Amino acid sequence: MNKQFSFIRFFILLAFCFAFALHGQAKEGEGCMHPKEQIAFVRQQVKQKKEPYYSAFRQLLVQADSALLVTEHAVEDFRVPGFYSDKDGHRKQSLALQVDGFSAYSCALAWQLTGKKKYADKARYFLNAWATKNKTYSLLDGSLVLSYSGTTLMITAQLLKDYKKFTPAEQQQFATWTRDVFRKAANSIRYRNNNSGDWSRFASLLADCYLGDKEDFQQNVSMIKKDLFEKIAPDGHMVEEVKRQGNGIWYTYFSLAPLTASCWVIYNFTGENLFFQEKNGASIKKALDYLLHHNQHPGEWSFFKNPVTGDEHTATGFWPANLLEAMGPVYGSDAYRSFVAPYRPIMYPRHDYAWTFPTLMPLSLNGYK
């Protein structure tokens, strides 16, 4: 009887361990940024017209409906000059991907939440355009902008994975572009120890998720773990980003946005939680707190006088509100919630895309109820 009881206990324990190992793991190509449980939760909130989700959903539809009128801007060579040598040229060349990517992402998410095929068809249109036309990238910032703006296309492809009209041939074409252009660009700069490395690793993780490349995925995870606490000082400042003179607060945001998004993708794909890693008092949470405090009190920023802060006069689309909205549920921070509450629903439609729809698509490490 005791042996039988022990045998049963063993298999119960084995089943528990197996279930734990699978927790958070996404099916290859799906759910790395928006797991199905999250989407199902948001659908329910929208159906019941619960706030702030319903207002955020209506905000999304405005963008998606506008995107239906947008013509793609894909280019064979994504040529982006260095920002500090040619600001106008940098912005102009980046815009093609940023407009198309945000349009595609908006439509793909609208399709997931409404089921209306017109949105899925338009999202597919943008994916096919870039997958067939874009063959390479060049100039100083081609790889970087592709990494921080092209994330939208990767997330779109994941959201459209089950759309029947996004055919196997089209998905294979997009996978080829992902491997030969997008991830190649990201991996070429992922060794960097500043925000460039953070964005390229996030981009590479999304690509690995879509491609089902577990080996490269783990390489990115290892790189993130290795230098995490070389980037974050014990008091919370970002070591490399505060060197950027008057833009130090902005670059702090610009590093933490992809870093936290990478943690979210890793959690969804493997179940490993890096959000609460700590060493010598340094942590991601302390870096976020440091960012919030100095964005609110720039006079206390000791690295440069009169630093640039987020534009709080814009009801949507300003940093670091998008980042703090996303991180509020992760850390249960009343300070983050208080900061963002007056500006909900928050959407970030420009430049860089990690936390683009943070009010609509909330994070949860404990399941969605």
Short mmCIF file of C-alpha atoms in Angstrom, two decimals:
data_model
loop_
_atom_site.label_atom_id
_atom_site.label_comp_id
_atom_site.label_asym_id
_atom_site.label_seq_id
_atom_site.Cartn_x
_atom_site.Cartn_y
_atom_site.Cartn_z
CA MET A 1 0.00 0.00 0.00
CA ASN A 2 2.83 2.37 0.90
CA LYS A 3 4.62 1.54 -2.35
CA GLN A 4 1.42 2.19 -4.30
CA PHE A 5 0.93 5.49 -2.50
CA SER A 6 4.53 6.51 -3.20
CA PHE A 7 4.10 5.52 -6.83
CA ILE A 8 1.01 7.71 -7.15
CA ARG A 9 2.74 10.61 -5.40
CA PHE A 10 5.67 10.28 -7.79
CA PHE A 11 3.47 10.61 -10.86
CA ILE A 12 1.53 13.51 -9.35
CA LEU A 13 4.83 15.28 -8.71
CA LEU A 14 6.04 14.43 -12.21
CA ALA A 15 2.86 15.84 -13.73
CA PHE A 16 3.19 19.00 -11.63
CA CYS A 17 6.79 19.51 -12.74
CA PHE A 18 5.83 18.98 -16.37
CA ALA A 19 3.01 21.52 -16.09
CA PHE A 20 5.35 23.99 -14.40
CA ALA A 21 7.92 23.57 -17.12
CA LEU A 22 5.31 24.36 -19.74
CA HIS A 23 3.97 27.41 -17.88
CA GLY A 24 4.23 30.49 -20.04
CA GLN A 25 5.68 28.66 -23.01
CA ALA A 26 4.35 29.81 -26.34
CA LYS A 27 3.76 27.60 -29.33
CA GLU A 28 6.49 28.34 -31.86
CA GLY A 29 5.71 31.58 -33.67
CA GLU A 30 2.84 32.55 -31.37
CA GLY A 31 2.18 34.51 -28.26
CA CYS A 32 5.61 35.89 -27.44
CA MET A 33 4.39 39.45 -27.05
CA HIS A 34 0.65 38.82 -26.84
CA PRO A 35 -0.12 35.37 -25.39
CA LYS A 36 -3.50 33.94 -26.24
CA GLU A 37 -4.61 34.18 -22.62
CA GLN A 38 -3.98 37.93 -22.69
CA ILE A 39 -5.94 38.35 -25.92
CA ALA A 40 -8.86 36.32 -24.57
CA PHE A 41 -8.89 38.45 -21.42
CA VAL A 42 -8.97 41.71 -23.40
CA ARG A 43 -11.74 40.43 -25.66
CA GLN A 44 -13.85 39.76 -22.60
CA GLN A 45 -13.17 43.20 -21.12
CA VAL A 46 -14.08 44.86 -24.40
CA LYS A 47 -17.25 42.78 -24.71
CA GLN A 48 -18.30 43.94 -21.26
CA LYS A 49 -17.18 47.53 -22.02
CA LYS A 50 -14.93 47.61 -18.99
CA GLU A 51 -12.51 50.48 -18.54
CA PRO A 52 -9.82 51.37 -19.28
CA TYR A 53 -9.83 48.57 -21.85
CA TYR A 54 -12.88 49.70 -23.76
CA SER A 55 -11.59 53.23 -24.32
CA ALA A 56 -8.21 51.80 -25.34
CA PHE A 57 -9.97 49.44 -27.76
CA ARG A 58 -11.85 52.32 -29.38
CA GLN A 59 -8.55 54.19 -29.62
CA LEU A 60 -7.03 51.18 -31.40
CA LEU A 61 -9.88 51.02 -33.91
CA VAL A 62 -9.33 54.66 -34.86
CA GLN A 63 -5.75 53.81 -35.70
CA ALA A 64 -6.64 50.57 -37.48
CA ASP A 65 -9.32 52.26 -39.57
CA SER A 66 -6.81 54.94 -40.56
CA ALA A 67 -4.30 52.24 -41.46
CA LEU A 68 -6.75 50.74 -43.92
CA LEU A 69 -6.06 53.79 -46.11
CA VAL A 70 -2.27 53.61 -45.89
CA THR A 71 -0.21 52.46 -48.87
CA GLU A 72 2.93 50.45 -48.06
CA HIS A 73 6.38 52.08 -48.19
CA ALA A 74 8.66 49.02 -48.32
CA VAL A 75 12.12 49.57 -49.80
CA GLU A 76 14.76 47.22 -51.15
CA ASP A 77 17.55 48.81 -49.12
CA PHE A 78 16.59 50.24 -45.74
CA ARG A 79 19.19 53.03 -45.70
CA VAL A 80 19.25 55.06 -42.50
CA PRO A 81 22.08 57.52 -41.83
CA GLY A 82 23.39 58.11 -38.32
CA PHE A 83 21.09 60.32 -36.30
CA TYR A 84 23.71 62.73 -35.03
CA SER A 85 25.28 63.22 -38.47
CA ASP A 86 22.02 63.61 -40.42
CA LYS A 87 18.95 64.03 -38.22
CA ASP A 88 16.56 64.94 -41.02
CA GLY A 89 17.72 62.10 -43.25
CA HIS A 90 17.56 59.65 -40.36
CA ARG A 91 13.98 60.59 -39.50
CA LYS A 92 12.83 60.62 -43.13
CA GLN A 93 14.28 57.21 -43.95
CA SER A 94 12.99 55.66 -40.72
CA LEU A 95 9.45 56.82 -41.32
CA ALA A 96 8.67 54.24 -44.02
CA LEU A 97 9.09 51.34 -41.61
CA GLN A 98 7.52 53.16 -38.69
CA VAL A 99 4.34 54.05 -40.57
CA ASP A 100 3.96 50.60 -42.13
CA GLY A 101 4.87 48.74 -38.95
CA PHE A 102 2.52 50.65 -36.69
CA SER A 103 -0.25 50.35 -39.26
CA ALA A 104 0.29 46.59 -39.54
CA TYR A 105 0.39 46.10 -35.77
CA SER A 106 -2.78 48.15 -35.26
CA CYS A 107 -4.65 46.14 -37.86
CA ALA A 108 -3.43 42.76 -36.61
CA LEU A 109 -4.48 43.54 -33.07
CA ALA A 110 -7.83 44.90 -34.28
CA TRP A 111 -8.39 41.61 -36.14
CA GLN A 112 -7.62 39.59 -33.03
CA LEU A 113 -10.11 41.60 -30.98
CA THR A 114 -12.90 41.99 -33.55
CA GLY A 115 -12.51 39.07 -35.94
CA LYS A 116 -12.98 41.42 -38.90
CA LYS A 117 -10.99 40.15 -41.86
CA LYS A 118 -10.46 43.59 -43.36
CA TYR A 119 -7.95 44.28 -40.61
CA ALA A 120 -6.13 40.98 -41.04
CA ASP A 121 -5.94 41.51 -44.81
CA LYS A 122 -4.38 44.92 -44.37
CA ALA A 123 -1.86 43.68 -41.81
CA ARG A 124 -0.94 40.83 -44.19
CA TYR A 125 -0.52 43.40 -46.98
CA PHE A 126 2.22 45.19 -45.04
CA LEU A 127 3.98 41.97 -44.05
CA ASN A 128 4.04 40.72 -47.63
CA ALA A 129 5.32 44.06 -48.90
CA TRP A 130 8.35 44.11 -46.62
CA ALA A 131 9.01 40.39 -46.94
CA THR A 132 9.16 40.56 -50.73
CA LYS A 133 10.72 43.98 -51.33
CA ASN A 134 13.19 44.55 -48.49
CA LYS A 135 16.44 42.72 -49.19
CA THR A 136 18.98 44.54 -47.03
CA TYR A 137 19.80 47.48 -44.76
CA SER A 138 22.67 49.94 -44.80
CA LEU A 139 24.34 53.08 -43.48
CA LEU A 140 25.15 53.66 -39.83
CA ASP A 141 21.67 53.29 -38.30
CA GLY A 142 19.97 50.88 -40.72
CA SER A 143 20.40 47.93 -38.37
CA LEU A 144 19.40 49.86 -35.26
CA VAL A 145 16.22 51.40 -36.67
CA LEU A 146 15.25 48.07 -38.19
CA SER A 147 15.61 46.62 -34.69
CA TYR A 148 13.61 49.19 -32.75
CA SER A 149 10.96 49.95 -35.38
CA GLY A 150 10.70 46.58 -37.12
CA THR A 151 9.49 44.87 -33.96
CA THR A 152 5.99 45.85 -35.04
CA LEU A 153 6.22 43.58 -38.09
CA MET A 154 7.41 40.67 -35.99
CA ILE A 155 4.55 41.07 -33.52
CA THR A 156 2.11 41.43 -36.41
CA ALA A 157 3.32 38.16 -37.94
CA GLN A 158 2.79 36.39 -34.63
CA LEU A 159 -0.73 37.79 -34.34
CA LEU A 160 -1.54 36.66 -37.89
CA LYS A 161 -0.07 33.17 -37.53
CA ASP A 162 -3.52 31.53 -37.57
CA TYR A 163 -5.01 33.69 -40.32
CA LYS A 164 -5.82 31.33 -43.17
CA LYS A 165 -5.25 33.89 -45.93
CA PHE A 166 -1.72 34.42 -44.60
CA THR A 167 -0.70 31.37 -46.58
CA PRO A 168 2.13 28.93 -45.81
CA ALA A 169 4.03 30.31 -48.81
CA GLU A 170 3.64 33.86 -47.54
CA GLN A 171 4.64 32.86 -44.04
CA GLN A 172 7.71 31.13 -45.42
CA GLN A 173 8.60 34.27 -47.36
CA PHE A 174 8.23 36.32 -44.20
CA ALA A 175 10.35 33.81 -42.26
CA THR A 176 13.08 34.17 -44.88
CA TRP A 177 13.00 37.96 -44.50
CA THR A 178 13.02 37.56 -40.74
CA ARG A 179 16.10 35.37 -40.83
CA ASP A 180 18.06 37.00 -43.66
CA VAL A 181 17.30 40.68 -43.08
CA PHE A 182 15.59 41.50 -39.79
CA ARG A 183 17.39 39.13 -37.43
CA LYS A 184 20.67 39.53 -39.31
CA ALA A 185 20.47 43.27 -38.63
CA ALA A 186 19.59 42.76 -34.98
CA ASN A 187 22.26 40.17 -34.33
CA SER A 188 24.93 42.34 -35.93
CA ILE A 189 24.67 44.83 -33.05
CA ARG A 190 23.39 42.77 -30.12
CA TYR A 191 26.86 42.69 -28.54
CA ARG A 192 26.55 46.39 -27.65
CA ASN A 193 26.26 47.20 -23.94
CA ASN A 194 23.80 50.09 -24.23
CA ASN A 195 20.30 50.75 -25.58
CA SER A 196 21.33 49.55 -29.05
CA GLY A 197 22.09 46.14 -27.61
CA ASP A 198 18.81 46.13 -25.68
CA TRP A 199 16.74 46.86 -28.79
CA SER A 200 18.60 44.39 -30.97
CA ARG A 201 18.24 41.59 -28.43
CA PHE A 202 14.52 42.27 -28.08
CA ALA A 203 14.19 42.22 -31.87
CA SER A 204 16.20 39.01 -32.08
CA LEU A 205 14.07 37.34 -29.40
CA LEU A 206 10.91 38.14 -31.36
CA ALA A 207 12.49 36.77 -34.51
CA ASP A 208 13.61 33.61 -32.71
CA CYS A 209 10.11 33.14 -31.37
CA TYR A 210 8.62 33.41 -34.85
CA LEU A 211 11.24 31.12 -36.35
CA GLY A 212 11.15 28.66 -33.46
CA ASP A 213 14.93 29.04 -33.04
CA LYS A 214 15.41 28.00 -29.42
CA GLU A 215 19.20 27.99 -29.65
CA ASP A 216 19.49 31.61 -30.75
CA PHE A 217 16.73 32.55 -28.32
CA GLN A 218 18.81 31.17 -25.46
CA GLN A 219 21.86 33.02 -26.75
CA ASN A 220 19.93 36.28 -26.36
CA VAL A 221 18.79 35.29 -22.87
CA SER A 222 22.38 34.57 -21.86
CA MET A 223 23.57 37.92 -23.18
CA ILE A 224 20.85 39.77 -21.28
CA LYS A 225 21.69 38.01 -18.03
CA LYS A 226 25.42 38.51 -18.46
CA ASP A 227 25.48 42.30 -18.57
CA LEU A 228 22.23 43.22 -16.82
CA PHE A 229 23.95 44.44 -13.67
CA GLU A 230 26.76 46.07 -15.57
CA LYS A 231 24.07 48.32 -17.05
CA ILE A 232 22.09 49.06 -13.88
CA ALA A 233 23.94 50.75 -11.01
CA PRO A 234 23.02 49.97 -7.37
CA ASP A 235 21.17 53.31 -7.08
CA GLY A 236 19.17 52.55 -10.25
CA HIS A 237 20.80 54.77 -12.87
CA MET A 238 21.64 53.24 -16.25
CA VAL A 239 25.40 53.41 -16.50
CA GLU A 240 25.73 53.96 -20.25
CA GLU A 241 22.58 56.00 -20.78
CA VAL A 242 23.31 58.79 -18.29
CA LYS A 243 26.34 59.68 -20.40
CA ARG A 244 24.08 61.09 -23.13
CA GLN A 245 24.16 64.65 -21.77
CA GLY A 246 20.74 66.33 -21.88
CA ASN A 247 19.08 63.22 -23.27
CA GLY A 248 20.09 60.95 -20.39
CA ILE A 249 16.54 60.49 -19.07
CA TRP A 250 15.25 59.73 -22.57
CA TYR A 251 18.00 57.18 -23.17
CA THR A 252 17.27 55.61 -19.80
CA TYR A 253 13.71 55.04 -21.03
CA PHE A 254 15.07 53.93 -24.41
CA SER A 255 17.10 51.19 -22.72
CA LEU A 256 14.51 50.03 -20.20
CA ALA A 257 11.66 49.73 -22.71
CA PRO A 258 13.26 46.93 -24.77
CA LEU A 259 14.91 45.37 -21.73
CA THR A 260 11.57 44.91 -19.96
CA ALA A 261 9.91 43.80 -23.19
CA SER A 262 12.62 41.16 -23.56
CA CYS A 263 11.85 39.93 -20.05
CA TRP A 264 8.17 39.63 -21.03
CA VAL A 265 8.97 37.66 -24.20
CA ILE A 266 11.33 35.36 -22.28
CA TYR A 267 8.66 34.74 -19.66
CA ASN A 268 6.05 33.89 -22.27
CA PHE A 269 8.33 31.63 -24.30
CA THR A 270 10.10 29.78 -21.50
CA GLY A 271 8.44 30.62 -18.19
CA GLU A 272 11.67 32.11 -16.84
CA ASN A 273 11.06 35.33 -14.89
CA LEU A 274 13.85 37.92 -15.06
CA PHE A 275 11.77 40.84 -13.81
CA PHE A 276 12.85 40.34 -10.21
CA GLN A 277 16.54 39.64 -10.67
CA GLU A 278 18.67 41.59 -8.17
CA LYS A 279 22.36 42.03 -7.48
CA ASN A 280 24.07 44.31 -4.95
CA GLY A 281 20.84 46.27 -4.60
CA ALA A 282 20.49 46.86 -8.34
CA SER A 283 17.33 45.71 -10.10
CA ILE A 284 15.09 46.54 -13.03
CA LYS A 285 12.50 47.87 -10.59
CA LYS A 286 15.03 50.25 -9.05
CA ALA A 287 15.98 51.49 -12.53
CA LEU A 288 12.32 52.13 -13.33
CA ASP A 289 11.86 53.97 -10.04
CA TYR A 290 14.93 56.06 -10.81
CA LEU A 291 13.52 56.91 -14.24
CA LEU A 292 10.13 57.93 -12.87
CA HIS A 293 11.57 60.06 -10.06
CA HIS A 294 13.93 62.02 -12.27
CA ASN A 295 11.39 62.43 -15.05
CA GLN A 296 9.18 64.09 -12.43
CA HIS A 297 12.08 65.92 -10.76
CA PRO A 298 14.59 66.71 -13.52
CA GLY A 299 16.26 69.29 -11.28
CA GLU A 300 17.65 66.40 -9.24
CA TRP A 301 19.30 64.79 -12.28
CA SER A 302 22.98 65.08 -11.38
CA PHE A 303 24.44 64.14 -14.75
CA PHE A 304 23.40 67.18 -16.80
CA LYS A 305 21.46 70.39 -16.27
CA ASN A 306 17.96 70.72 -17.70
CA PRO A 307 17.58 67.21 -19.12
CA VAL A 308 14.83 66.36 -21.60
CA THR A 309 11.77 64.72 -20.01
CA GLY A 310 8.64 63.03 -21.35
CA ASP A 311 6.01 65.32 -22.85
CA GLU A 312 3.14 65.09 -20.38
CA HIS A 313 1.04 67.50 -22.42
CA THR A 314 0.38 64.85 -25.04
CA ALA A 315 -2.62 62.76 -24.01
CA THR A 316 -1.25 59.71 -25.81
CA GLY A 317 2.11 58.73 -27.10
CA PHE A 318 4.56 60.06 -24.58
CA TRP A 319 7.33 58.32 -22.71
CA PRO A 320 7.91 57.02 -20.09
CA ALA A 321 4.17 56.66 -19.49
CA ASN A 322 3.89 53.77 -21.95
CA LEU A 323 6.67 51.88 -20.17
CA LEU A 324 5.32 52.56 -16.68
CA GLU A 325 1.78 51.60 -17.72
CA ALA A 326 3.13 48.24 -18.88
CA MET A 327 5.19 47.70 -15.73
CA GLY A 328 2.46 48.70 -13.26
CA PRO A 329 0.87 45.21 -13.08
CA VAL A 330 4.26 43.49 -12.98
CA TYR A 331 5.50 45.34 -9.91
CA GLY A 332 2.16 46.32 -8.38
CA SER A 333 3.37 49.91 -8.20
CA ASP A 334 0.93 52.55 -7.02
CA ALA A 335 3.44 55.20 -8.07
CA TYR A 336 3.38 53.99 -11.67
CA ARG A 337 -0.40 53.76 -11.70
CA SER A 338 -0.79 57.25 -10.25
CA PHE A 339 1.57 58.70 -12.83
CA VAL A 340 -0.21 57.20 -15.85
CA ALA A 341 -3.83 57.35 -14.67
CA PRO A 342 -4.60 60.88 -15.97
CA TYR A 343 -3.42 59.98 -19.45
CA ARG A 344 -5.20 56.70 -20.10
CA PRO A 345 -5.72 55.14 -22.50
CA ILE A 346 -2.03 55.26 -23.37
CA MET A 347 -0.74 54.37 -26.80
CA TYR A 348 2.77 54.95 -28.18
CA PRO A 349 2.54 55.27 -31.97
CA ARG A 350 5.96 56.67 -32.84
CA HIS A 351 9.64 55.88 -33.25
CA ASP A 352 10.26 52.78 -31.11
CA TYR A 353 7.94 49.87 -30.45
CA ALA A 354 8.13 47.79 -27.31
CA TRP A 355 5.17 49.02 -25.26
CA THR A 356 2.84 50.31 -27.96
CA PHE A 357 -0.62 49.47 -26.54
CA PRO A 358 0.08 49.12 -22.79
CA THR A 359 -3.36 50.14 -21.52
CA LEU A 360 -5.22 47.83 -23.88
CA MET A 361 -2.90 44.82 -23.49
CA PRO A 362 -1.97 44.49 -19.80
CA LEU A 363 0.76 42.22 -18.50
CA SER A 364 0.20 39.54 -15.90
CA LEU A 365 2.61 37.09 -14.30
CA ASN A 366 -0.19 35.28 -12.47
CA GLY A 367 -2.66 34.52 -15.23
CA TYR A 368 -5.63 36.56 -16.44
CA LYS A 369 -8.93 36.48 -14.56
#
